[in-house]
Amino acid sequence: MKVMKFGGTSVGTPQRMKEVTQLVIKSGEPVFVVLSAMSGTTNSLVEISDYLYKKNADGANEVINRLENKYMKHIDELYEKDETKQVTREFLKDEFNYLRSFTKEIFTSFEEKAIVAQGEMMSTNMVVNYMKELGIKAVLLNALDFMRTDKNAEPDPVYIKEKLQAIIAENEGQQVYITQGFICRNAYGEIDNLQRGGSDYTASLIGAALNAEEIQIWTDIDGMHNNDPRVVDNTQPVHQLQFEEAAELAYFGAKILHPTCVQPAKYAGIPVRLLNTMAPDAEGTTISNQTEYGKIKAVAAKDNIIAIKIKSSRMLLATGFLRKVFEIFESYQTPIDMVCTSEVGVSMSIDNSSHLGEIVDELKKYGTVTVDTGMCIICVVGDLDWSNIGFETRVMDALQNIPVRMISYGGSNYNISFLIKEEDKRRALQSLSNNLFN
């Protein structure tokens, strides 16, 4: 069985829902489908929650009414039969009345998560009703019945596998199994969500639980490109990536995929394909455990980086110095992107400035601190094992006219990273494309 995940733009209109249905049934084999909320819906639900936090019931009801009118208009566009229209209309009325019920209650983050979950509830019901109208054997499985996180807010794969396989066994013989992406229950049974990677994470967890043949992530672009198409001309899709290469690209700027969401697929050895609903025949990008040796694959960039350097003669031949430095970042829950060390100094980069002042104050206990803002990390990804002679030189040659603040190489066999000024980003990315790919 294949798992197919469709994002918000892929189901953003009734016409897109119809097109997705044709993609799903094209193979004629049983498939498991994960759907996001219709594009724009989650933003509206967050806006409703924001009004309710501020105890502005009128503002919340205005957004609810506007969203309800939008959904009700979709019914006549999506369905042909009056019976299906009526069933869907009644379902949506119940949904929006449920949203209105929150305007009379005390509002906390628990209620917000319940509200935000309704976007996926609506999109999956609408699509399964359309499939049934066409005579497709389709069943809707509620993600809240099997998708759960543990007490550390991490997915519980054992629970998910046991529950999901039991539910599939109860619904044998279906052509299409549909569920909601993003939403889940936490260890205490409350409605929650997977946050990182959202619906992609759901698809990956389901694929691993079912030992799927393949996990397909359908979006509105044709796979990961070898550079940022918003900045660089003539970029091309990368047809094959190793899981770690994909994770590096995702972390350093390729927004099509969240870096952690494919981990379940990686550990289960299930390939993930990134495909385009607007161009379904395009090859897209396949991510697997296979490495294409001797190739540089792609470049990505991450903006809004801050470089921090601490210099101290006490670091020379000292033990425990780095531990003390890193504990400061840990205490303020601020991840470090890059690290470079010398005998008397250490430079680090971060992308979260919310506790920058406190971190710098703490670091000044141990040495002289300098901070550079407005920086950008350029990440080059591929088979960059140190035995591949000359690869680093090719990358450095492309950046010979760009001032480089830091270089990180050797922490991974798949990545070499450079810290430069944001104002040099466009020149750097274009030069790397010209030298490495064109």
Coordinates of N, CA and C in Angstrom, one line a residue, residues 82-206:
D82 N -28.1 15.7 -4.7 CA -28.7 16.5 -3.6 C -28.4 15.8 -2.2
E83 N -28.4 14.4 -2.2 CA -28.2 13.7 -1.0 C -26.8 14.0 -0.4
T84 N -25.8 14.0 -1.3 CA -24.5 14.3 -0.8 C -24.3 15.7 -0.3
K85 N -25.0 16.6 -1.0 CA -24.9 18.0 -0.6 C -25.6 18.2 0.7
Q86 N -26.7 17.5 1.0 CA -27.4 17.6 2.2 C -26.5 17.1 3.4
V87 N -26.0 15.9 3.2 CA -25.1 15.3 4.2 C -23.9 16.2 4.6
T88 N -23.3 16.7 3.6 CA -22.1 17.6 3.8 C -22.5 18.9 4.4
R89 N -23.7 19.4 4.0 CA -24.2 20.7 4.6 C -24.4 20.5 6.1
E90 N -25.1 19.4 6.4 CA -25.4 19.2 7.9 C -24.1 19.0 8.7
F91 N -23.1 18.3 8.1 CA -21.9 18.1 8.8 C -21.2 19.4 9.0
L92 N -21.1 20.3 8.0 CA -20.5 21.6 8.1 C -21.2 22.5 9.1
K93 N -22.5 22.4 9.1 CA -23.3 23.2 10.1 C -22.9 22.8 11.5
D94 N -22.8 21.5 11.8 CA -22.4 21.0 13.1 C -21.0 21.5 13.4
E95 N -20.1 21.5 12.4 CA -18.7 21.9 12.7 C -18.7 23.4 13.1
F96 N -19.4 24.3 12.4 CA -19.3 25.7 12.7 C -20.1 26.0 14.0
N97 N -21.1 25.3 14.3 CA -21.8 25.4 15.6 C -20.9 25.0 16.7
Y98 N -20.1 24.0 16.5 CA -19.0 23.6 17.4 C -18.0 24.7 17.7
L99 N -17.6 25.3 16.6 CA -16.7 26.5 16.8 C -17.3 27.6 17.6
R100 N -18.6 27.9 17.3 CA -19.3 28.9 18.0 C -19.4 28.6 19.5
S101 N -19.4 27.3 19.9 CA -19.6 27.0 21.3 C -18.5 27.5 22.1
F102 N -17.3 27.7 21.5 CA -16.1 28.1 22.3 C -16.2 29.6 22.7
T103 N -17.2 30.4 22.1 CA -17.3 31.8 22.4 C -17.9 32.0 23.8
K104 N -18.5 30.9 24.4 CA -19.1 31.0 25.7 C -18.3 30.4 26.8
E105 N -17.1 29.9 26.5 CA -16.4 29.2 27.5 C -15.1 29.9 27.9
I106 N -14.5 29.5 29.0 CA -13.1 29.9 29.3 C -12.2 29.4 28.2
F107 N -11.3 30.2 27.7 CA -10.5 29.8 26.6 C -9.0 29.6 27.0
T108 N -8.4 28.4 26.7 CA -7.0 28.2 27.0 C -6.4 27.5 25.7
S109 N -5.1 27.1 25.9 CA -4.4 26.4 24.7 C -5.1 25.1 24.4
F110 N -5.8 24.5 25.3 CA -6.4 23.2 25.0 C -7.6 23.4 24.1
E111 N -8.4 24.5 24.3 CA -9.4 24.8 23.4 C -8.9 25.2 22.0
E112 N -7.8 26.0 22.0 CA -7.2 26.4 20.7 C -6.9 25.2 19.9
K113 N -6.3 24.2 20.5 CA -5.8 23.0 19.7 C -7.1 22.3 19.2
A114 N -8.2 22.2 19.9 CA -9.4 21.6 19.4 C -10.0 22.4 18.2
I115 N -9.9 23.7 18.3 CA -10.4 24.5 17.2 C -9.5 24.3 15.9
V116 N -8.2 24.4 16.1 CA -7.3 24.3 15.0 C -7.4 22.9 14.3
A117 N -7.8 21.9 15.0 CA -8.0 20.6 14.5 C -9.1 20.5 13.5
Q118 N -10.1 21.4 13.5 CA -11.3 21.3 12.7 C -11.1 21.5 11.2
G119 N -10.0 22.1 10.9 CA -9.7 22.3 9.4 C -9.5 21.0 8.7
E120 N -8.7 20.1 9.4 CA -8.5 18.8 8.8 C -9.7 17.9 8.8
M121 N -10.5 18.1 9.9 CA -11.8 17.4 10.0 C -12.7 17.7 8.8
M122 N -12.8 19.0 8.5 CA -13.7 19.4 7.4 C -13.2 18.9 6.0
S123 N -11.9 19.1 5.7 CA -11.4 18.7 4.4 C -11.5 17.2 4.2
T124 N -11.2 16.4 5.2 CA -11.3 15.0 5.0 C -12.7 14.5 4.8
N125 N -13.7 15.1 5.5 CA -15.1 14.7 5.3 C -15.6 15.1 4.0
M126 N -15.2 16.3 3.5 CA -15.7 16.7 2.2 C -15.2 15.8 1.1
V127 N -13.9 15.4 1.2 CA -13.3 14.6 0.1 C -13.9 13.2 0.2
V128 N -14.0 12.6 1.3 CA -14.5 11.2 1.4 C -16.0 11.2 0.9
N129 N -16.8 12.2 1.2 CA -18.1 12.3 0.7 C -18.1 12.4 -0.8
Y130 N -17.2 13.1 -1.4 CA -17.1 13.2 -2.9 C -16.7 11.9 -3.5
M131 N -15.8 11.2 -2.9 CA -15.4 9.9 -3.4 C -16.6 8.9 -3.3
K132 N -17.3 8.9 -2.2 CA -18.5 8.0 -2.1 C -19.5 8.3 -3.2
E133 N -19.7 9.6 -3.5 CA -20.6 10.0 -4.5 C -20.2 9.4 -5.9
L134 N -18.9 9.3 -6.1 CA -18.4 8.7 -7.4 C -18.5 7.2 -7.3
G135 N -18.8 6.6 -6.2 CA -18.9 5.1 -6.1 C -17.6 4.5 -5.7
I136 N -16.7 5.3 -5.2 CA -15.4 4.8 -4.8 C -15.5 4.2 -3.4
K137 N -15.0 3.0 -3.1 CA -15.0 2.4 -1.8 C -14.0 3.2 -0.9
A138 N -14.5 4.2 -0.2 CA -13.6 5.0 0.6 C -14.1 5.1 2.1
V139 N -13.2 5.1 3.0 CA -13.6 5.2 4.4 C -12.7 6.2 5.1
L140 N -13.4 7.0 6.0 CA -12.7 8.0 6.8 C -12.3 7.5 8.1
L141 N -11.0 7.5 8.4 CA -10.4 7.1 9.7 C -10.0 8.3 10.5
N142 N -10.6 8.4 11.7 CA -10.3 9.6 12.5 C -8.9 9.5 13.1
A143 N -8.0 10.4 12.8 CA -6.6 10.4 13.3 C -6.5 10.4 14.8
L144 N -7.6 11.0 15.4 CA -7.5 11.0 16.9 C -7.7 9.7 17.5
D145 N -8.1 8.7 16.7 CA -8.3 7.3 17.2 C -7.0 6.5 17.3
F146 N -6.0 7.0 16.6 CA -4.7 6.2 16.5 C -3.4 7.0 16.6
M147 N -3.5 8.3 16.3 CA -2.3 9.1 16.3 C -2.1 9.8 17.7
R148 N -1.0 9.4 18.3 CA -0.8 9.8 19.7 C 0.6 10.2 20.0
T149 N 0.9 11.1 20.9 CA 2.2 11.5 21.3 C 2.4 11.0 22.7
D150 N 3.7 10.8 23.2 CA 4.0 10.4 24.5 C 4.1 11.6 25.4
K151 N 4.6 11.3 26.7 CA 4.7 12.4 27.6 C 5.8 13.4 27.3
N152 N 6.7 13.1 26.3 CA 7.7 14.0 25.9 C 7.2 14.8 24.6
A153 N 5.9 14.6 24.3 CA 5.3 15.2 23.1 C 6.0 14.7 21.8
E154 N 6.5 13.5 21.8 CA 7.0 12.8 20.6 C 6.0 11.8 20.2
P155 N 5.9 11.5 18.9 CA 5.0 10.4 18.5 C 5.3 9.1 19.1
D156 N 4.2 8.3 19.5 CA 4.4 7.0 20.1 C 4.2 5.9 19.0
P157 N 5.3 5.5 18.4 CA 5.1 4.6 17.2 C 4.5 3.3 17.5
V158 N 4.8 2.7 18.7 CA 4.2 1.4 19.0 C 2.7 1.5 19.1
Y159 N 2.2 2.5 19.8 CA 0.8 2.8 20.0 C 0.1 3.0 18.6
I160 N 0.8 3.9 17.8 CA 0.2 4.2 16.5 C 0.1 2.9 15.6
K161 N 1.1 2.1 15.6 CA 1.1 0.9 14.8 C 0.0 -0.1 15.2
E162 N -0.1 -0.3 16.5 CA -1.1 -1.3 17.0 C -2.5 -0.8 16.7
K163 N -2.8 0.5 17.0 CA -4.1 1.0 16.8 C -4.5 1.1 15.3
L164 N -3.5 1.5 14.5 CA -3.8 1.7 13.1 C -4.1 0.4 12.4
Q165 N -3.2 -0.6 12.7 CA -3.4 -1.9 12.1 C -4.7 -2.5 12.5
A166 N -5.1 -2.4 13.7 CA -6.4 -2.9 14.2 C -7.6 -2.2 13.4
I167 N -7.5 -0.9 13.2 CA -8.5 -0.1 12.6 C -8.6 -0.5 11.1
I168 N -7.4 -0.7 10.4 CA -7.4 -1.2 9.0 C -8.1 -2.5 8.9
A169 N -7.8 -3.4 9.9 CA -8.4 -4.8 9.8 C -9.9 -4.7 9.9
E170 N -10.4 -3.8 10.7 CA -11.9 -3.6 10.9 C -12.5 -3.0 9.6
N171 N -11.7 -2.4 8.8 CA -12.2 -1.8 7.5 C -11.6 -2.4 6.3
E172 N -11.4 -3.7 6.3 CA -10.8 -4.3 5.1 C -11.6 -4.1 3.9
G173 N -10.9 -4.2 2.7 CA -11.5 -4.2 1.4 C -11.8 -2.8 0.9
Q174 N -11.3 -1.8 1.5 CA -11.6 -0.4 1.0 C -10.5 -0.1 -0.1
Q175 N -10.9 0.8 -1.0 CA -9.9 1.2 -2.0 C -9.1 2.4 -1.5
V176 N -9.8 3.3 -0.7 CA -9.1 4.5 -0.2 C -9.4 4.6 1.3
Y177 N -8.3 4.8 2.0 CA -8.4 5.1 3.5 C -8.0 6.5 3.6
I178 N -8.8 7.3 4.2 CA -8.5 8.8 4.4 C -8.4 9.1 5.9
T179 N -7.4 10.0 6.2 CA -7.3 10.5 7.6 C -6.8 11.9 7.6
Q180 N -6.8 12.5 8.7 CA -6.4 13.9 8.9 C -4.9 13.9 9.2
G181 N -4.2 14.9 8.6 CA -2.8 15.1 8.9 C -2.7 16.1 10.1
F182 N -1.5 16.2 10.7 CA -1.2 17.2 11.7 C -1.8 17.0 13.1
I183 N -3.0 16.5 13.2 CA -3.7 16.4 14.5 C -3.4 15.1 15.2
C184 N -3.5 15.0 16.5 CA -3.3 13.8 17.3 C -3.9 14.0 18.7
R185 N -3.7 13.0 19.5 CA -4.0 13.2 20.9 C -2.7 13.1 21.6
N186 N -2.6 13.8 22.8 CA -1.4 13.6 23.6 C -1.5 12.5 24.6
A187 N -0.5 12.3 25.4 CA -0.4 11.1 26.3 C -1.6 11.1 27.3
Y188 N -2.3 12.3 27.5 CA -3.3 12.4 28.4 C -4.7 12.4 27.8
G189 N -4.7 12.1 26.4 CA -6.0 12.0 25.7 C -6.6 13.3 25.2
E190 N -5.8 14.4 25.4 CA -6.3 15.7 24.9 C -6.0 15.9 23.4
I191 N -6.8 16.7 22.7 CA -6.5 17.0 21.3 C -5.2 17.8 21.2
D192 N -4.3 17.4 20.4 CA -3.0 18.1 20.2 C -2.6 18.1 18.8
N193 N -1.4 18.4 18.5 CA -0.9 18.3 17.1 C 0.6 18.0 17.1
L194 N 1.0 17.6 15.9 CA 2.4 17.1 15.7 C 3.4 18.2 15.6
Q195 N 2.9 19.5 15.3 CA 3.7 20.7 15.1 C 4.7 20.5 14.0
R196 N 5.9 20.0 14.3 CA 7.0 19.9 13.3 C 6.6 19.1 12.1
G197 N 6.5 19.7 11.0 CA 6.3 18.9 9.8 C 4.8 18.6 9.5
G198 N 4.0 18.7 10.6 CA 2.5 18.6 10.4 C 2.1 17.4 9.7
S199 N 1.4 17.6 8.6 CA 0.8 16.5 7.8 C 1.9 15.5 7.2
D200 N 3.0 16.1 6.9 CA 4.1 15.3 6.4 C 4.5 14.3 7.4
Y201 N 4.6 14.7 8.7 CA 5.0 13.8 9.8 C 3.9 12.7 9.9
T202 N 2.6 13.1 9.8 CA 1.6 12.1 9.9 C 1.8 11.0 8.8
A203 N 2.0 11.4 7.6 CA 2.2 10.5 6.5 C 3.4 9.6 6.7
S204 N 4.5 10.1 7.2 CA 5.7 9.3 7.5 C 5.4 8.3 8.6
L205 N 4.7 8.7 9.7 CA 4.4 7.8 10.8 C 3.5 6.7 10.3
I206 N 2.5 7.0 9.5 CA 1.5 6.0 9.0 C 2.3 5.1 8.0

